[in-house]
Structures are given as C-alpha cells and as structure tokens.
C-alpha cells in the first residue's frame, strides 16, 4: 500500500510502498478514504511527543471503511463507515478510564504516535478508537471532525453557556471557523474575533452575529459593550490574544483554551476573583464524542472548509499547511 513515511525527527515526508497491515485481536483495518492534515502532525514530526515513534506515518483525522476484522471483533462489520480521531484508543484500566474519563487515559493512544496513522491507504486501529460516520457526510467532510471538530464542539457544550448567551470565538482558522459554526447552531449569540477587517464577511457567512477586528479594537472593551461574554473559546495559539480577551468575560464567565502553546497566559488573581471567572483547558474527545460531533454536524450543516489533494501529494500539502497557505483544512484523499 502507499503511505507517507518520516524517518526521523524533522525528517522529510515521502510516499513509499509498505506492506498492508493486518489487524490483531480486537482491532480492525480501515481503508482510508480521507485524512486531515492537522498542525499537531507537525508537533509530532518535530519530536514534541518524543523520538520513540520514528520512523512514523502521521495522521489522526481519518475517515474510511472497515475492510478487515481481527479476532474477537463484535459489533462492527466489513464495509462500516468509520472515523478515527486524535483519540486513538484507551487502556480501560487506568484511574481515568475507570472513572469514565477515557480522553485523559494515562496510556492513551494517538494515531501517528502509538501506531501508524492515516497518511496511508490503510491503517489498523483498536476498537475503542472507532466512531461511526452518519449518512449525509462524505469522508472528506467527516475526517476533520475527528480532531478539530470534536475539540470545539465538546469544548462549547461543556461550558455553562446556554442558548441565547454571548459566546466569542477567538480566531478564525482551522479550529475557529468550525467553532463559529457550532456556536451559532447551538443557539449562542456568536462573536468572531480575528485580525483584519477582510475576515468579517467570512465570519458573518459562517454564522457570527458580531465581528471584532483585534487589529483596531480593544477586544475586552468590545465584548463588554455587547454585555460581556459567557464564554471565550480560544482557538488561536497566541496566549497574548487570550490575555487581551479575558476581561471581556461577564461575571462567572469562562476562558476555554483549545489552542495549544507552551507560552503563558497572563491573568492575575484579581482578574479571576473579580466576577469569579475561570480559565479552563480542553482536550479533544473520545471516539463516542467524535460520533456525537459527526451526528450534530450532519444534522445542523456544520462543515469544515477543506482543500482536498491526493495522498501522493502529501508532502506538498503538509508544507502548505505549515506555511499557513491552507484555507482552512488540508485533506488527503485515497482512492479505493
């Protein structure tokens, strides 16, 4: 089969021929139809997750069909349409798993790290990683929901915000453009915050009621003028932008962080205590939550904006994503 191979940390991507993997007990093989190119793939390639997985095949936003079953598999059949996201399996026996918190599994698996990922014509995954794709979504539409989609959908529905509340989406990129859509479909009064007035038409097209250009406006003041945000969902990777938005929260408001960065958000105890506000990080979501995200997207019309390229062009697509030239999600497609 064709697959992308990266030999070492910061190594170059190349498309090579590899043996077709065979599923073991409680595993299935998925014939990949589409795989999103996520920025976190770059973090993996540059060694943020250690040097153990190399050589590796990246890819954790996978959509396809089951084409082989391992021993002992029940409840799944060859031909089932499935997605596999950042959550690539859990151990089932650590404390987090026993508490029903599998996304924080101590031994959690990520495709492209724990085992070869979806930049390939096929991959083998554990049963716990599988999410069913509903009718109405193509593979290319489903793939980004396994990481980007479930991240923002889960983050929003786990806040204290209720329909009609003011919710701000900080950033209008790969995560943010989905966040605006989900927020609007959930019934929130949605604010999009981004740099530059040229992004306002897109923000309104995606469902934002309000747009704040952070290049020319004080974000916190603008949010307070609208009554204060119950939630600011930070999809950007710049903590300084999160800091600037924090005082736009209303009393008991929440800054929910999904944009990953090693740098620090600067918020004082005074800011937290005044109005009893909170800062909270949010991870991705389990396979069950990916399934719920897919179902909501199918029902509501939320879709990732994608640029699709064949698997053979993966190195170019990866480079385009790194250069910030992709708008908004690059998706690799494989023919079967």
C-alpha atoms as one frame of an Amber mdcrd trajectory, in Angstrom:
protein
   0.000   0.000   0.000   1.006   3.652  -0.387   1.843   5.511   2.815   3.777
   8.550   3.992   6.953   7.758   5.892   9.052  10.129   8.003  12.387   8.574
   9.011  13.410  10.801  11.928  12.625  13.955  13.901  12.192  16.854  11.471
  12.656  14.431   8.603  11.131  14.943   5.176   7.858  13.344   4.164   7.998
  10.796   1.370   5.375   8.487  -0.129   6.550   4.879  -0.078   5.220   1.359
  -0.533   4.636  -0.519   2.729   3.140  -3.933   3.482  -0.618  -3.944   4.036
  -1.087  -4.164   7.844  -3.111  -6.992   9.334  -5.450  -6.471  12.313  -4.812
  -8.340  15.539  -7.321  -9.305  18.247  -9.854  -6.536  18.962  -8.553  -4.488
  16.047  -9.849  -3.608  12.586  -8.180  -2.433   9.424  -9.603   0.738   7.915
  -9.309   1.503   4.218  -8.598   5.243   4.339 -10.696   7.463   2.108  -9.687
  10.817   3.618  -7.271  12.098   6.266  -6.976  15.645   7.555  -3.607  17.387
   7.786  -3.556  18.833  11.303  -0.970  21.262  12.664  -0.412  18.859  15.550
   1.063  16.457  12.983   3.908  18.975  12.748   4.353  18.906  16.533   4.673
  15.125  16.313   7.157  15.314  13.431   9.379  17.804  15.242   9.592  15.493
  18.277   7.235  17.130  20.770   5.896  13.656  21.572   9.332  12.047  21.882
  11.599  10.232  19.455  10.129   6.768  20.080   7.643   6.589  17.189  10.144
   7.152  14.355  10.030   6.208  11.581   6.358   7.143  11.553   3.298   7.663
   9.410   1.323  10.692  10.663  -2.403  11.325  10.510  -5.117  11.435  13.183
  -8.150  12.795  11.299  -9.157   9.647   9.441 -12.330   8.628   7.614 -12.855
   5.426   5.665 -14.387   1.958   5.715 -13.558  -1.172   7.680 -12.072  -3.719
   5.285 -10.754  -6.415   7.668 -11.647  -7.648  11.150  -9.291  -9.041  13.778
 -10.067 -11.939  16.045 -12.830 -11.377  18.573 -14.316  -8.273  16.939 -18.035
  -7.871  17.593 -20.437  -5.075  16.709 -18.542  -3.977  13.595 -18.617  -5.299
  10.049 -16.584  -5.021   6.875 -17.909  -2.028   4.957 -18.877   0.059   8.000
 -18.054   3.754   7.551 -15.833   4.890  10.424 -13.780   7.830  11.639 -10.680
   7.735  13.837  -9.536  10.932  15.511  -6.932  12.191  17.974  -8.378   9.702
  20.438  -6.876   6.524  19.040  -7.685   4.147  21.879  -7.556   3.821  25.672
  -6.350   1.154  28.080  -9.582   0.742  30.036  -7.848   0.077  33.364  -6.056
   3.276  34.497  -7.732   5.559  37.032  -9.027   7.985  34.392 -10.548   5.173
  32.335 -12.153   3.610  35.407 -13.703   6.999  36.183 -15.160   7.196  32.661
 -12.649   9.849  31.574 -11.006   7.993  28.706  -9.763  11.145  26.946  -7.326
  11.540  29.854  -6.234   7.889  29.796  -2.716   7.539  31.179  -1.944   5.131
  28.354  -4.000   6.869  25.684  -3.070   6.217  22.071  -2.797   8.750  19.268
  -2.701   7.604  15.637   0.631   8.604  14.157   2.317   8.248  17.544   1.222
   4.985  19.160   0.768   3.297  15.788   0.983   4.279  12.089  -1.560   6.949
  11.220  -3.841   7.876   8.368  -1.489   9.360   5.766  -1.831   5.973   4.105
  -4.190   3.806   2.107  -4.957   1.757   5.235  -4.289   1.624   8.969  -5.025
  -0.763  11.833  -6.776   0.615  14.918  -8.201  -0.721  18.198 -11.968  -0.999
  18.526 -12.060   1.747  21.162 -10.917   4.268  18.529 -13.853   3.774  16.140
 -16.645   6.287  15.545 -19.473   5.661  13.104 -19.943   8.148  10.270 -23.601
   9.025   9.662 -25.215   9.263   6.262 -25.028  12.765   4.858 -21.303  13.303
   5.467 -18.648  12.495   2.908 -15.322  11.068   4.050 -13.605  14.404   3.388
 -16.234  16.198   5.476 -16.017  13.655   8.283 -12.222  13.445   8.615 -11.526
  16.878  10.212 -14.268  16.276  12.772 -12.102  13.608  14.457  -9.827  16.270
  15.935 -10.678  19.871  15.020 -14.433  19.322  15.044 -14.779  17.344  18.246
 -12.405  19.697  20.047 -14.516  22.816  19.559 -17.897  21.040  19.735 -17.023
  19.343  23.011 -15.494  22.493  24.465 -18.600  24.559  23.758 -21.157  22.060
  25.017 -19.284  21.555  28.282 -19.354  25.214  29.284 -22.045  26.952  31.325
 -23.295  28.781  28.214 -26.919  28.280  27.246 -28.805  29.207  24.063 -29.001
  32.978  23.769 -25.783  33.593  25.732 -22.950  35.619  24.231 -20.124  33.316
  23.153 -16.948  34.567  21.488 -14.694  32.501  19.232 -11.140  33.818  19.334
  -9.533  33.015  15.989 -10.962  32.149  12.580  -8.614  29.422  11.394  -8.903
  25.653  11.214 -10.481  25.373  14.666 -12.124  28.782  14.789 -14.106  28.551
  11.564 -15.687  25.375  12.937 -16.165  26.972  16.362 -18.189  29.836  14.888
 -20.456  27.391  13.051 -21.008  25.138  16.055 -21.661  28.112  18.353 -24.275
  29.561  16.001 -26.000  26.194  15.509 -26.100  25.683  19.287 -28.109  28.873
  19.609 -25.449  31.177  21.045 -25.165  34.857  20.167 -21.867  34.352  18.425
 -18.928  36.751  18.238 -15.981  36.065  15.937 -12.657  37.691  16.856  -9.827
  37.818  14.317  -7.230  40.094  12.815  -8.241  42.263   9.870 -11.493  43.653
   8.553 -11.294  41.480   5.454 -12.323  38.460   7.545 -15.646  39.946   8.629
 -17.683  38.749   5.598 -16.491  35.179   6.145 -17.264  35.364   9.873 -20.813
  36.508   9.112 -21.172  33.835   6.425 -20.210  31.184   8.991 -22.870  32.413
  11.387 -21.321  35.111  13.573 -23.698  37.829  14.744 -20.808  40.151  15.607
 -17.236  40.576  14.403 -14.342  42.167  16.295 -11.178  43.129  14.425  -8.462
  42.770  17.058  -6.074  44.878  14.959  -8.094  48.037  15.537 -10.281  47.305
  18.577  -9.815  46.602  22.260 -11.302  43.102  22.352 -12.263  43.190  26.040
 -13.985  46.566  25.702 -15.902  45.444  22.620 -17.118  42.287  24.377 -18.210
  44.247  27.435 -20.097  46.674  25.184 -22.086  43.644  23.996 -22.857  42.694
  27.605 -19.833  40.522  28.364 -19.122  37.024  27.057 -20.258  33.964  28.968
 -17.525  32.076  27.123 -14.449  32.981  25.126 -13.285  29.922  23.213  -9.609
  30.483  22.391  -8.711  28.593  19.225  -5.580  30.627  18.470  -2.110  29.570
  19.624  -1.132  33.040  20.875  -1.597  33.406  24.655  -1.270  37.187  24.355
  -4.547  37.232  22.416  -6.164  35.146  25.158  -4.878  37.592  27.780  -6.353
  40.516  25.834  -9.779  38.867  25.661 -10.055  37.751  29.298 -11.535  40.992
  30.651 -14.302  40.686  28.066 -15.895  37.957  30.167 -19.027  38.630  32.192
 -19.325  37.520  35.829 -18.722  33.756  36.103 -17.520  33.756  32.524 -15.124
  31.144  31.173 -11.999  31.377  29.031 -11.783  27.928  27.425  -8.443  27.172
  25.787  -8.109  24.728  22.902  -5.244  26.434  21.028  -2.028  24.734  22.188
   1.072  26.758  23.072   3.979  26.414  25.536   3.778  30.139  26.342   1.880
  31.576  29.301  -1.465  33.323  29.571  -1.117  36.357  31.841  -4.107  36.575
  34.162  -3.891  37.954  37.700  -5.661  36.608  40.777  -7.581  39.914  40.880
  -8.984  39.217  37.419 -10.033  35.724  38.427 -11.581  36.701  41.742 -13.461
  39.730  40.386 -16.591  38.188  38.923 -15.456  34.670  39.829 -14.165  33.915
  36.349 -12.271  30.845  35.263  -9.662  29.656  32.804 -10.002  26.089  31.606
  -8.115  23.918  29.150  -9.991  21.456  26.993  -8.722  18.335  25.257 -10.169
  16.687  22.164 -12.783  13.968  22.668 -13.312  10.229  22.778 -14.485   8.121
  19.851 -18.028   8.291  21.222 -17.786  12.081  21.327 -16.428  12.116  17.773
 -19.533  10.141  16.801 -21.759  12.702  18.540 -19.901  15.531  16.782 -20.393
  13.870  13.400 -24.094  13.374  14.062 -24.577  17.008  15.111 -22.655  18.206
  12.049 -24.770  16.040   9.752 -27.993  17.358  11.297 -27.001  21.022  11.517
 -24.989  21.559   8.348 -21.685  22.389  10.071 -18.866  21.617   7.654 -15.121
  22.133   7.599 -13.826  24.200   4.697 -11.295  21.916   3.054  -8.808  21.716
   0.228  -8.537  18.137  -0.977  -5.413  16.639  -2.549  -4.459  13.032  -3.332
  -2.294  11.082  -0.883   0.618  11.220  -3.340   0.766  14.994  -2.813   1.023
  14.717   0.988   4.480  16.361   1.233   3.238  19.439  -0.642   0.018  19.565
   1.379   1.969  19.338   4.640   4.205  22.198   3.518   1.217  24.305   2.553
  -0.323  23.750   5.990   2.936  24.776   7.709   3.256  27.898   5.580  -0.241
  28.988   6.535  -1.366  28.843   2.925  -4.167  26.315   3.543  -7.678  27.643
   3.998  -8.763  26.011   6.296  -8.074  22.269   6.441  -5.964  20.261   4.036
  -7.418  16.780   3.454  -5.581  13.896   1.793  -7.729  11.532  -0.239  -7.043
   7.935  -1.192  -8.859   6.058  -3.940 -10.206   2.549  -3.286
